[in-house]
XYZ file of C-alpha atoms in Angstrom:
771
model
C 136.431 -56.581 12.158
C 139.133 -55.976 9.646
C 139.496 -59.264 9.153
C 137.666 -61.721 6.515
C 134.547 -63.483 8.564
C 132.357 -66.178 7.383
C 128.519 -66.364 8.471
C 125.503 -67.363 7.424
C 124.236 -65.222 4.556
C 120.463 -64.224 4.505
C 119.327 -62.480 1.078
C 116.793 -59.682 1.250
C 113.679 -59.115 -1.347
C 112.784 -55.452 -1.587
C 114.435 -54.306 1.491
C 117.955 -52.249 2.530
C 118.988 -52.919 6.220
C 121.238 -49.915 7.296
C 123.943 -49.714 10.289
C 122.301 -48.379 13.487
C 118.543 -49.397 12.187
C 116.361 -51.931 14.187
C 113.620 -53.289 11.532
C 111.413 -56.519 11.018
C 112.505 -59.029 8.415
C 109.862 -61.760 7.242
C 111.300 -64.933 6.394
C 109.610 -67.751 4.371
C 112.108 -69.154 2.277
C 113.614 -72.478 3.262
C 117.368 -71.563 2.676
C 116.682 -68.238 4.870
C 115.308 -69.864 7.908
C 118.409 -72.365 7.714
C 120.500 -69.041 7.544
C 118.661 -67.795 10.692
C 118.605 -70.780 12.780
C 122.549 -71.205 12.199
C 123.023 -67.775 13.485
C 120.869 -68.172 16.560
C 122.904 -71.351 17.274
C 126.087 -69.724 16.916
C 126.485 -65.872 18.304
C 123.364 -64.415 16.744
C 124.907 -62.701 13.961
C 123.801 -62.746 10.384
C 124.894 -61.373 7.294
C 122.319 -59.553 5.265
C 122.505 -58.221 1.595
C 119.466 -57.191 -0.895
C 118.685 -59.341 -4.198
C 119.032 -57.200 -7.389
C 115.783 -58.520 -8.480
C 113.168 -59.009 -5.759
C 111.185 -61.393 -8.323
C 113.817 -64.242 -8.345
C 112.941 -67.042 -6.218
C 115.436 -69.414 -6.506
C 118.631 -67.025 -5.734
C 122.385 -67.632 -6.927
C 125.404 -65.383 -5.650
C 125.352 -63.638 -8.692
C 122.098 -62.018 -8.175
C 123.162 -60.390 -4.933
C 124.833 -57.247 -4.125
C 128.298 -57.647 -3.013
C 127.831 -54.840 -0.224
C 125.684 -55.430 2.444
C 125.300 -55.206 6.730
C 126.359 -57.376 9.231
C 123.144 -57.878 11.734
C 122.250 -58.854 15.066
C 119.237 -61.053 15.748
C 117.467 -59.349 18.586
C 114.275 -61.408 18.667
C 112.602 -64.323 16.463
C 108.794 -65.048 16.192
C 107.385 -68.307 14.352
C 104.344 -67.370 12.368
C 101.259 -69.367 11.708
C 102.194 -69.825 7.884
C 105.108 -71.535 9.045
C 107.428 -68.471 8.511
C 109.342 -66.599 10.857
C 109.841 -62.996 11.729
C 113.063 -61.564 13.063
C 113.818 -58.458 14.848
C 117.524 -57.220 13.652
C 119.512 -54.287 14.333
C 122.298 -53.068 11.853
C 126.052 -53.091 13.179
C 128.426 -52.386 10.277
C 128.457 -52.329 6.433
C 130.567 -55.093 4.776
C 132.043 -56.179 1.426
C 131.351 -59.926 0.340
C 134.816 -61.449 -1.154
C 132.853 -64.848 -1.418
C 129.171 -66.016 -1.128
C 129.033 -69.891 -1.228
C 125.762 -71.025 -2.313
C 126.757 -75.071 -1.735
C 124.076 -76.536 0.797
C 126.186 -76.858 3.874
C 125.704 -78.452 7.176
C 123.157 -75.685 8.151
C 121.320 -75.637 4.545
C 121.957 -71.826 4.173
C 123.981 -69.503 1.855
C 127.332 -68.809 3.621
C 129.079 -65.384 3.157
C 132.747 -64.364 3.551
C 133.230 -60.600 4.243
C 135.105 -57.814 5.466
C 134.375 -54.662 7.275
C 133.628 -51.454 5.503
C 134.480 -48.311 8.463
C 133.076 -45.048 7.319
C 135.663 -42.694 5.952
C 134.891 -39.204 7.764
C 136.681 -36.045 7.166
C 135.033 -33.071 9.161
C 135.546 -29.693 7.436
C 133.265 -26.655 6.405
C 131.611 -28.396 3.393
C 130.850 -31.495 5.317
C 129.294 -29.488 8.273
C 127.237 -27.183 5.909
C 126.171 -30.666 4.029
C 125.092 -31.876 7.502
C 123.279 -28.529 8.444
C 121.233 -28.686 5.295
C 120.442 -32.446 5.473
C 118.810 -31.766 8.945
C 116.833 -28.872 7.619
C 115.549 -30.584 4.587
C 114.926 -33.858 6.419
C 112.877 -31.891 8.677
C 110.712 -30.488 6.386
C 110.074 -33.597 4.490
C 109.031 -34.934 7.865
C 106.590 -31.837 8.218
C 105.245 -32.330 4.824
C 104.901 -36.112 5.040
C 103.898 -36.266 8.704
C 104.916 -40.016 8.636
C 107.153 -40.173 11.938
C 106.316 -38.826 14.993
C 107.884 -35.955 16.789
C 109.514 -38.133 19.378
C 111.271 -39.877 16.696
C 112.217 -36.832 14.783
C 114.027 -35.561 18.002
C 115.776 -38.515 18.058
C 117.163 -37.982 14.468
C 118.037 -34.356 15.854
C 119.743 -36.012 18.825
C 122.214 -38.101 16.398
C 125.791 -36.833 16.410
C 127.498 -39.226 14.232
C 127.188 -38.023 10.614
C 127.515 -41.370 9.191
C 124.999 -42.899 11.043
C 122.579 -40.020 10.609
C 122.899 -40.446 6.810
C 122.102 -43.946 6.988
C 118.965 -43.619 9.183
C 117.447 -40.973 6.789
C 118.106 -42.906 3.905
C 116.178 -45.768 5.558
C 113.431 -44.010 6.424
C 112.910 -42.166 3.222
C 111.064 -44.150 0.558
C 113.755 -44.191 -1.839
C 113.998 -46.893 -4.499
C 116.134 -49.985 -3.743
C 118.540 -49.141 -5.954
C 119.321 -45.899 -4.733
C 119.568 -47.176 -1.147
C 122.086 -49.883 -1.986
C 124.142 -46.861 -3.522
C 123.821 -45.072 -0.337
C 124.653 -48.279 1.747
C 127.706 -48.668 -0.904
C 129.089 -45.362 -0.402
C 132.047 -45.271 2.632
C 132.779 -41.876 2.145
C 130.596 -40.009 4.312
C 130.733 -36.688 2.782
C 129.955 -37.927 -0.670
C 126.958 -40.181 1.381
C 125.661 -36.608 2.894
C 126.051 -34.999 -0.737
C 124.321 -37.689 -2.735
C 121.486 -38.164 0.097
C 120.737 -34.394 0.401
C 120.442 -34.039 -3.451
C 118.184 -37.192 -3.689
C 116.298 -35.425 -0.426
C 115.535 -32.392 -1.988
C 114.094 -34.128 -5.024
C 112.032 -36.401 -2.986
C 110.702 -33.378 -1.066
C 109.380 -31.589 -4.207
C 107.697 -34.810 -5.222
C 106.213 -34.748 -1.785
C 104.759 -31.473 -2.136
C 103.910 -31.926 -5.622
C 101.867 -35.176 -4.431
C 100.225 -33.620 -1.445
C 99.204 -30.637 -3.680
C 97.435 -32.953 -6.105
C 96.096 -34.985 -3.314
C 94.540 -31.790 -1.823
C 93.110 -30.733 -5.030
C 91.422 -34.139 -5.820
C 90.281 -34.185 -2.335
C 88.623 -30.980 -3.110
C 87.211 -31.875 -6.410
C 85.976 -34.996 -4.884
C 83.925 -33.040 -1.894
C 82.588 -30.869 -4.592
C 81.152 -33.247 -6.796
C 79.747 -35.009 -3.750
C 78.649 -31.941 -2.293
C 77.039 -31.006 -5.840
C 75.241 -34.557 -6.256
C 73.778 -34.048 -2.711
C 72.488 -30.518 -3.490
C 71.103 -31.674 -7.037
C 69.239 -34.521 -5.551
C 67.829 -32.468 -2.603
C 66.662 -29.671 -5.346
C 64.954 -32.690 -7.394
C 63.217 -33.684 -4.223
C 62.219 -29.870 -3.897
C 61.303 -29.757 -7.413
C 59.226 -32.653 -7.045
C 57.381 -31.246 -4.322
C 57.192 -28.087 -5.686
C 55.899 -29.472 -8.939
C 58.551 -28.046 -11.136
C 59.425 -31.222 -12.472
C 55.869 -31.911 -14.187
C 56.772 -27.983 -15.481
C 59.873 -29.131 -17.333
C 58.071 -32.287 -18.853
C 55.369 -29.946 -19.872
C 57.414 -27.439 -21.296
C 59.272 -30.427 -23.324
C 56.332 -31.791 -24.613
C 55.299 -28.258 -25.651
C 58.320 -27.797 -27.716
C 57.930 -31.136 -29.327
C 54.455 -30.368 -30.268
C 55.590 -27.298 -31.876
C 58.065 -29.019 -33.663
C 55.358 -31.302 -34.963
C 53.360 -28.158 -36.488
C 56.500 -26.878 -38.595
C 58.179 -28.250 -41.914
C 61.729 -28.618 -40.322
C 64.440 -29.876 -42.595
C 66.130 -32.934 -41.200
C 68.970 -31.648 -39.671
C 67.233 -29.142 -37.941
C 64.958 -31.389 -36.375
C 67.725 -33.392 -35.152
C 69.568 -30.500 -33.908
C 66.338 -29.336 -32.004
C 65.773 -32.622 -30.365
C 68.977 -32.969 -29.074
C 68.517 -29.483 -27.392
C 65.166 -30.570 -26.081
C 66.631 -33.582 -24.512
C 69.424 -31.648 -22.831
C 66.620 -28.858 -21.283
C 64.999 -32.116 -20.243
C 67.934 -33.196 -18.166
C 68.417 -29.496 -16.538
C 67.535 -28.229 -13.462
C 65.284 -24.945 -14.104
C 67.818 -22.787 -11.858
C 70.795 -23.763 -14.107
C 71.776 -20.786 -16.002
C 72.559 -23.002 -19.178
C 69.082 -23.883 -19.399
C 67.665 -20.345 -20.157
C 70.147 -20.199 -22.940
C 68.433 -23.410 -24.676
C 65.400 -22.139 -23.829
C 66.153 -19.141 -25.523
C 67.450 -20.876 -28.419
C 64.605 -23.293 -28.756
C 61.919 -20.166 -28.807
C 63.887 -18.321 -31.280
C 64.043 -21.504 -33.907
C 60.506 -22.699 -33.131
C 59.212 -19.111 -33.889
C 61.024 -18.849 -37.277
C 58.430 -19.515 -40.028
C 59.682 -22.521 -41.196
C 57.976 -23.522 -44.704
C 55.237 -20.623 -44.236
C 54.859 -19.090 -47.337
C 51.946 -16.199 -47.915
C 50.157 -16.601 -51.010
C 51.283 -13.640 -53.621
C 48.922 -11.271 -55.713
C 49.861 -10.594 -59.240
C 46.739 -8.615 -60.092
C 48.361 -5.754 -62.458
C 45.229 -3.531 -62.264
C 45.006 -3.633 -58.619
C 48.865 -3.338 -58.069
C 48.744 -0.126 -60.723
C 45.575 1.458 -58.597
C 47.493 0.903 -55.187
C 50.631 2.782 -56.685
C 48.780 5.688 -57.979
C 46.843 5.976 -54.971
C 49.928 6.167 -52.392
C 52.136 8.231 -55.015
C 51.818 10.712 -57.384
C 54.285 10.876 -60.173
C 57.485 8.654 -60.426
C 55.544 7.331 -63.620
C 58.806 5.396 -64.770
C 59.830 4.278 -61.511
C 56.067 2.917 -61.286
C 56.420 1.253 -64.531
C 59.792 -0.397 -63.603
C 57.902 -1.971 -60.387
C 54.647 -2.978 -62.737
C 57.181 -4.803 -64.809
C 58.384 -6.791 -61.865
C 54.919 -7.932 -60.811
C 54.399 -8.638 -64.226
C 57.490 -11.010 -64.738
C 56.804 -12.845 -61.434
C 53.184 -13.232 -62.438
C 54.279 -15.053 -65.932
C 56.876 -17.115 -64.731
C 55.570 -17.848 -61.499
C 59.340 -17.986 -60.135
C 59.482 -18.177 -56.196
C 62.869 -16.478 -56.269
C 62.340 -12.788 -54.998
C 63.806 -9.701 -57.065
C 66.419 -7.179 -55.230
C 65.330 -3.911 -56.416
C 67.364 -0.555 -54.975
C 65.193 2.490 -55.028
C 68.285 5.438 -54.842
C 66.970 8.888 -54.300
C 66.869 12.308 -52.247
C 65.373 12.383 -48.900
C 61.882 12.506 -48.750
C 60.719 11.378 -52.348
C 59.051 8.335 -51.273
C 61.249 5.622 -51.164
C 60.181 3.932 -47.986
C 56.254 4.664 -48.471
C 56.833 3.049 -52.011
C 58.081 -0.058 -50.149
C 54.811 -0.169 -48.355
C 52.955 0.113 -51.492
C 54.451 -2.583 -53.172
C 54.151 -5.043 -50.259
C 50.260 -4.303 -50.428
C 50.044 -4.691 -54.100
C 51.522 -8.216 -54.274
C 49.957 -8.846 -50.911
C 52.987 -9.961 -48.876
C 53.950 -9.618 -45.258
C 55.858 -5.919 -44.880
C 59.052 -5.998 -42.528
C 61.841 -3.248 -42.520
C 65.220 -3.087 -40.789
C 67.103 0.536 -40.918
C 70.926 0.129 -41.777
C 71.526 3.479 -40.772
C 74.793 3.840 -38.482
C 75.239 -0.044 -38.436
C 78.829 -0.902 -38.128
C 78.840 -4.383 -36.419
C 78.582 -7.435 -38.545
C 76.850 -9.444 -35.600
C 73.855 -7.040 -36.250
C 73.544 -8.528 -39.598
C 74.687 -12.211 -38.939
C 74.021 -12.213 -35.298
C 76.025 -13.366 -32.046
C 76.987 -16.672 -31.406
C 75.287 -18.267 -28.403
C 78.323 -18.482 -26.517
C 78.181 -14.961 -25.785
C 76.357 -13.707 -22.825
C 72.799 -12.026 -24.050
C 73.632 -13.258 -27.533
C 70.916 -12.408 -30.396
C 70.157 -13.434 -33.810
C 70.894 -10.754 -36.501
C 68.495 -8.053 -37.765
C 67.334 -10.191 -41.053
C 66.570 -13.321 -39.070
C 64.403 -11.252 -36.511
C 62.852 -9.244 -39.532
C 61.776 -12.745 -41.210
C 60.568 -13.841 -37.669
C 58.521 -10.714 -37.115
C 57.240 -11.209 -40.599
C 56.145 -14.879 -40.041
C 56.762 -16.015 -43.227
C 59.619 -17.065 -45.624
C 58.659 -14.480 -48.244
C 57.697 -11.357 -47.010
C 58.774 -8.056 -48.301
C 61.789 -6.912 -46.872
C 62.936 -3.228 -46.770
C 66.782 -2.568 -46.037
C 66.563 0.938 -45.047
C 69.605 3.713 -45.546
C 71.961 0.726 -46.996
C 74.117 3.859 -47.915
C 74.535 4.752 -44.134
C 76.571 1.577 -42.899
C 79.840 1.776 -41.864
C 82.594 -0.632 -40.735
C 85.142 -0.927 -37.928
C 87.097 -3.463 -35.860
C 84.177 -5.596 -35.698
C 83.592 -6.214 -39.297
C 81.761 -4.734 -42.451
C 77.977 -5.270 -42.248
C 78.009 -4.637 -45.858
C 80.134 -7.681 -46.643
C 77.603 -9.562 -44.480
C 74.970 -8.448 -46.604
C 76.506 -9.950 -49.549
C 75.211 -13.351 -48.758
C 71.586 -12.312 -48.176
C 71.282 -10.301 -51.525
C 73.014 -12.565 -53.775
C 70.081 -14.925 -55.279
C 72.903 -17.671 -55.997
C 73.534 -18.221 -52.473
C 70.591 -16.879 -50.447
C 68.718 -20.034 -50.121
C 71.609 -20.855 -47.443
C 71.979 -17.784 -45.302
C 73.950 -18.495 -42.259
C 73.365 -16.792 -38.845
C 75.654 -17.077 -36.125
C 72.973 -17.341 -33.266
C 70.362 -19.910 -35.410
C 73.430 -22.122 -36.691
C 71.505 -23.568 -39.626
C 71.280 -22.381 -43.320
C 67.984 -20.346 -43.374
C 66.389 -20.079 -47.175
C 66.214 -16.068 -47.946
C 65.654 -16.881 -51.963
C 61.916 -16.032 -51.575
C 61.847 -13.048 -49.909
C 61.366 -9.925 -51.841
C 64.183 -7.477 -51.301
C 63.679 -3.503 -51.717
C 66.818 -1.583 -50.776
C 67.064 1.974 -50.010
C 69.634 4.605 -50.320
C 70.380 8.207 -50.990
C 73.436 7.601 -52.935
C 75.254 4.936 -54.723
C 78.550 6.535 -54.174
C 78.850 5.051 -50.702
C 77.419 1.660 -51.251
C 80.408 -1.069 -51.772
C 80.543 -2.072 -55.564
C 80.278 -5.982 -54.793
C 76.697 -4.963 -52.900
C 75.303 -2.910 -55.456
C 76.104 -5.406 -58.382
C 73.956 -7.625 -57.046
C 70.910 -5.036 -57.050
C 68.383 -3.810 -59.639
C 68.892 -0.060 -59.364
C 66.137 2.403 -59.645
C 66.569 6.144 -59.605
C 64.112 8.542 -57.833
C 64.698 11.891 -58.763
C 63.836 15.363 -57.034
C 59.910 16.269 -57.420
C 59.042 19.444 -59.604
C 56.957 22.479 -57.658
C 53.963 20.969 -59.601
C 54.471 17.542 -58.428
C 54.816 18.927 -55.208
C 51.267 20.668 -55.270
C 49.717 17.771 -56.278
C 51.003 15.676 -53.345
C 50.243 18.447 -51.081
C 46.597 18.349 -52.330
C 46.133 14.781 -52.419
C 48.092 13.357 -49.479
C 49.603 16.138 -47.045
C 46.546 18.130 -46.595
C 44.208 15.565 -45.596
C 46.818 13.570 -43.392
C 47.959 16.714 -41.259
C 44.309 17.883 -41.126
C 43.352 14.882 -39.640
C 46.182 14.661 -37.481
C 45.914 18.034 -36.094
C 42.195 17.377 -35.188
C 40.576 19.819 -37.744
C 38.619 17.426 -39.665
C 35.220 18.874 -38.373
C 36.148 22.659 -39.069
C 36.203 24.846 -42.021
C 40.248 25.111 -42.962
C 41.882 25.467 -46.083
C 44.935 26.058 -47.521
C 44.812 27.556 -51.253
C 46.866 26.126 -54.328
C 48.683 29.464 -54.597
C 49.372 29.357 -50.820
C 51.007 26.005 -51.139
C 53.117 27.286 -54.203
C 54.193 30.273 -52.271
C 55.257 27.711 -49.365
C 57.286 25.559 -51.731
C 58.687 28.847 -53.298
C 59.524 30.989 -50.111
C 59.590 28.391 -47.341
C 61.084 25.296 -48.858
C 63.680 24.504 -51.110
C 64.200 20.537 -51.174
C 64.403 17.256 -53.384
C 61.540 16.025 -51.318
C 58.399 16.769 -49.732
C 59.254 16.406 -46.036
C 60.031 20.322 -45.127
C 56.759 21.069 -46.974
C 54.388 18.568 -44.811
C 56.474 20.155 -41.840
C 55.469 23.844 -42.775
C 52.027 22.800 -43.710
C 51.820 20.827 -40.188
C 52.925 24.302 -38.771
C 49.847 26.250 -40.452
C 47.471 23.695 -39.361
C 48.994 23.716 -35.731
C 48.541 27.654 -35.412
C 44.989 27.352 -36.501
C 44.158 24.355 -34.183
C 45.668 26.719 -31.494
C 43.324 29.907 -32.639
C 40.082 27.381 -32.497
C 40.849 25.897 -29.314
C 40.982 29.419 -27.813
C 37.873 30.343 -29.128
C 39.204 33.077 -31.522
C 37.628 31.530 -34.624
C 35.503 28.589 -35.668
C 37.969 28.276 -39.146
C 40.489 29.947 -41.406
C 41.154 29.948 -44.968
C 44.979 30.314 -45.674
C 45.912 31.937 -48.997
C 49.297 33.706 -50.350
C 48.672 36.768 -48.588
C 47.994 35.832 -44.909
C 50.529 33.001 -45.231
C 53.538 35.014 -43.470
C 51.121 35.129 -40.373
C 51.079 31.280 -39.730
C 54.928 30.876 -40.962
C 56.687 34.253 -40.391
C 59.046 35.848 -42.495
C 59.897 34.571 -46.142
C 63.259 32.481 -45.881
C 64.317 32.173 -49.393
C 64.078 35.329 -51.479
C 64.419 35.987 -55.303
C 67.671 37.838 -54.600
C 69.388 34.659 -53.350
C 70.564 34.293 -56.937
C 71.759 36.777 -59.614
C 68.834 38.412 -60.754
C 71.090 41.238 -62.737
C 74.179 40.394 -64.302
C 77.258 40.749 -62.120
C 80.884 40.589 -63.026
C 82.749 37.500 -61.726
C 79.866 36.210 -60.205
C 78.560 32.859 -61.924
C 75.536 30.148 -61.099
C 76.847 26.700 -61.395
C 74.586 23.499 -61.084
C 75.552 20.831 -58.586
C 74.262 17.429 -57.790
C 73.999 16.081 -53.996
C 72.649 13.206 -52.235
C 69.254 15.390 -51.531
C 68.902 16.245 -55.061
C 70.074 19.272 -56.901
C 71.471 22.674 -55.803
C 72.584 26.050 -57.243
C 76.243 26.655 -56.563
C 77.542 29.994 -56.725
C 81.463 30.683 -57.838
C 82.924 34.101 -57.254
C 86.311 35.382 -58.501
C 88.148 38.359 -57.696
C 91.275 39.704 -59.446
C 93.403 42.402 -57.993
C 97.287 43.579 -58.272
C 99.442 40.734 -56.837
C 102.747 38.668 -57.781
C 100.562 35.865 -59.655
C 99.170 33.935 -56.497
C 96.182 31.757 -57.014
C 93.887 31.053 -53.881
C 90.929 28.498 -53.763
C 88.578 28.814 -50.596
C 85.288 27.576 -49.686
C 85.882 23.997 -48.504
C 86.628 22.227 -51.845
C 87.302 18.774 -52.627
C 90.643 17.455 -54.345
C 88.537 17.075 -57.605
C 87.142 20.544 -57.805
C 90.685 21.978 -56.768
C 92.288 20.200 -59.784
C 88.971 21.165 -61.800
C 89.716 24.599 -60.915
C 93.531 24.818 -61.781
C 92.771 23.419 -65.250
C 90.522 25.907 -65.606
C 92.912 28.365 -64.841
C 95.582 27.093 -66.733
C 93.116 27.179 -69.869
C 92.451 30.928 -68.995
C 96.313 31.805 -68.912
C 96.545 29.834 -72.203
C 93.822 32.500 -73.717
C 95.366 35.532 -72.383
C 96.447 36.811 -75.829
C 93.129 35.933 -77.318
C 91.714 38.039 -74.408
C 93.713 41.046 -74.989
C 95.753 40.561 -71.768
C 99.431 42.140 -71.446
C 101.974 39.463 -71.524
C 102.953 39.894 -68.002
C 99.429 39.995 -66.602
C 99.214 36.592 -64.611
C 102.503 37.325 -62.822
C 101.508 41.121 -61.760
C 97.905 40.121 -60.540
C 96.447 37.620 -57.880
C 93.414 35.249 -58.484
C 90.840 34.136 -55.855
C 88.197 31.747 -56.413
C 85.546 31.326 -53.595
C 82.569 29.277 -53.440
C 80.144 30.703 -50.512
C 79.002 28.481 -47.885
C 81.946 27.661 -47.066
C 80.927 25.425 -44.176
C 79.613 22.811 -46.872
C 82.164 20.569 -48.441
C 82.125 20.763 -52.285
C 83.487 18.744 -54.851
C 83.321 17.140 -58.321
C 84.500 18.384 -61.934
C 81.095 19.534 -63.130
C 81.985 23.130 -62.184
C 84.583 23.461 -64.845
C 82.923 25.560 -67.082
C 81.495 28.065 -64.269
C 84.862 28.526 -63.005
C 86.127 29.140 -66.466
C 83.078 31.732 -67.131
C 83.894 33.748 -63.637
C 87.743 33.770 -64.081
C 87.216 35.568 -67.735
C 84.146 37.712 -66.462
C 86.426 39.180 -63.805
C 89.501 39.423 -65.815
C 87.726 41.303 -68.655
C 85.185 43.097 -66.650
C 82.297 41.508 -68.640
C 79.211 40.908 -66.785
C 77.788 37.450 -66.489
C 74.075 37.123 -68.131
C 71.276 37.246 -66.079
C 68.968 34.225 -64.324
C 71.780 31.628 -66.467
C 72.990 28.598 -64.792
C 75.657 26.221 -66.315
C 77.301 22.863 -65.525
C 80.076 20.850 -67.245
C 83.294 19.241 -67.028
C 85.944 21.404 -68.621
C 89.171 19.684 -70.067
C 92.804 21.443 -70.458
C 92.192 22.116 -73.978
C 88.505 23.817 -73.774
C 86.524 21.000 -74.298
C 83.135 20.419 -72.325
C 82.913 17.055 -71.219
C 79.264 15.663 -70.093
C 78.411 15.296 -66.358
C 75.725 13.199 -64.595
C 72.623 14.303 -62.644
C 71.354 16.696 -65.385
C 67.639 16.121 -64.216
C 68.491 17.169 -60.701
C 70.266 19.672 -61.808
C 67.404 21.321 -64.400
C 65.021 21.001 -61.493
C 67.270 22.903 -58.846
C 67.488 25.661 -61.482
C 64.099 25.893 -62.031
C 63.264 25.860 -58.422
C 65.635 29.050 -57.905
C 64.037 30.878 -60.691
C 66.624 30.342 -63.341
C 65.139 29.816 -66.856
C 68.557 29.233 -69.119
C 70.711 26.550 -68.446
C 74.160 26.201 -70.265
C 75.203 22.612 -70.642
C 76.834 19.958 -72.574
C 76.057 19.043 -75.671
C 76.496 15.344 -74.917
C 73.865 15.660 -72.212
C 70.884 16.787 -74.591
C 69.457 13.340 -74.416
C 69.208 13.341 -71.053
C 66.660 16.173 -71.347
C 64.011 13.571 -72.105
C 64.134 12.641 -68.302
C 62.923 16.177 -67.330
C 59.218 16.456 -66.734
C 57.602 18.029 -70.215
C 56.105 21.293 -68.508
C 59.494 22.255 -67.062
C 61.423 21.303 -70.104
C 58.903 23.732 -72.291
C 59.581 26.553 -69.706
C 63.009 26.579 -70.040
C 65.839 27.117 -72.836
C 69.032 25.129 -72.853
C 72.453 26.263 -74.521
C 74.510 22.977 -75.553
C 78.118 23.666 -76.001
C 80.983 21.649 -77.320
C 83.941 23.784 -75.992
C 84.915 26.938 -73.884
C 84.751 29.400 -76.444
C 81.239 28.506 -76.938
C 80.608 28.768 -73.011
C 82.208 32.262 -72.998
C 80.647 33.493 -75.970
C 76.731 32.277 -74.549
C 77.483 33.116 -71.036
C 79.207 36.892 -70.969
C 77.384 39.928 -71.736
């Protein structure tokens, strides 16, 4: 077929016929049917070529591809609709040189074409392409399963590379333009290469399509299975009566909502949650989360407020009944109550009680709650280091809970309780957040009316809460938090106050707790004073209460064993119950000593006596500090030493004295950290005493910050320091002159028993301290 031949031409829509392929063609257009009839009347040979656009109905030659196939008609079949179906076999590629659309006698297209034989060069690359094509096609067949195993074997048996490529191109569902491109490619190697690339891409698409189809099938199966199971559960629930239980539960929640004064946004949110619950099955895990949320939010005291009592006489009576002394503290609290009584302001105050352990901060909060007739709730913040402890967890977390503040309000049952935040100075912070920062919102009067808890998800009004915060020290409270509170300081108890507290509160309480109410058991006042002096040295009364309880337990033991029917404990037989004396008078310098001075320190648990020891010996001018001292105290010691060196000539020391001697300053109880500037005068006195050999006056204690030029600066915590000196038996206190006004805070009876030496500079300190 090298010469040009003219034959009837059949345009194809959406179909490409390849050489060597047998296929059916449906013919419906009049020209196309005439072309088939003309071929059948001649030699059954027919040209076929595809339309570029299958949508075109009235075809012209320019609408047809110029490369087609000559086919042999094997069979024809007339269809009921008037059309025709023919079975053809592709024989060879042809290239049209002319397509005539003039209406011939046959009434069809006529094409003039020449044959396009395959160009094949067999080399290693061609053989490799053939092998890759066969392997890839086999994978495609296995993945699609669109052809039978017998037909696959027929492909394997095909030895003609060109025909193999044509058959594969025919069966794979390529786009029409791609198939036409493969039909027009005469070079077999190029055709193999192009077909292989397109078949690899088609295989990947086929695999992905299959994977997607499987996933969709699984999802549909699961949904159908879940639907079927849910319908079964509904039927079972109905038989068991659980459906009625859910409806009853929903009705109960709605009834509870009706009794509360809920804000509109809260009511809308809860209504939505209740509707969700009504649609859920009881065994769905999410239903438990929704129930917990509804139970919590509906248990909050929305709109519930207790009636306050602002009876000043009653409040005074309650405070005096529960606490002895604390005159200034009681006055401050009564002032708060008086202001509330006059202003009728619903905004609650924020009071911070700061003082040593055991002085009655927590019990004072109980008394205030009783005095103003408010519900009492308490949260201990000691050791809290997670912000969620204050603000709560979000509901998305497993086991989520509201914060401690919302839990406290829930327990109180009203929106205006007295809320005690205990040990606020013991909070810590880590990677989970800073709880002190979370407290800022709750304790800020300007914004605590919209406190946000992560679990509740609504702003909650805390503005009517009476806040009382307790702490042992203000040093560890963040400044921003401290700024939001009214600070009331509670100082250490005096010995006289402790005696009265023991007689009025501790003795009756512990006698009853130890079952001795019906027995003749008494502890004399002198015995109490001896317990305070020899067995306890503290700012509060907790250790005193433990010692009293210890005495009562030993008496109870004797009575239970029948050894006695009662007991009178006095100062003489006290050691039988409490053992040897713990604190002796020789713990302080009773007699004058050289290089040893009693300093006074303030701690979070009250005042304390602090010894300073100095030793001077031959050496090379070294200066040592021991006793676990902080940076501030080390700097204070260095300043004191520098000052002493500057007055060496006044002290009558040789010029090389400080280069030929070593100096060691030590503060006993080395396991206890010590810091602060108030030991400056103590350090100077100890250094000069050790250097000059002059002893320090007996039963003298001192406090004061020293400057590099020898000036004495004021210090803080004077009341606690004076009480500590009195507790240890010291009766003379050397102090900065600028602290004289602070002596007003010292109880009058102690102030009268002690003498005070006010000083302005180091010269006055040395003149009054050394013998």
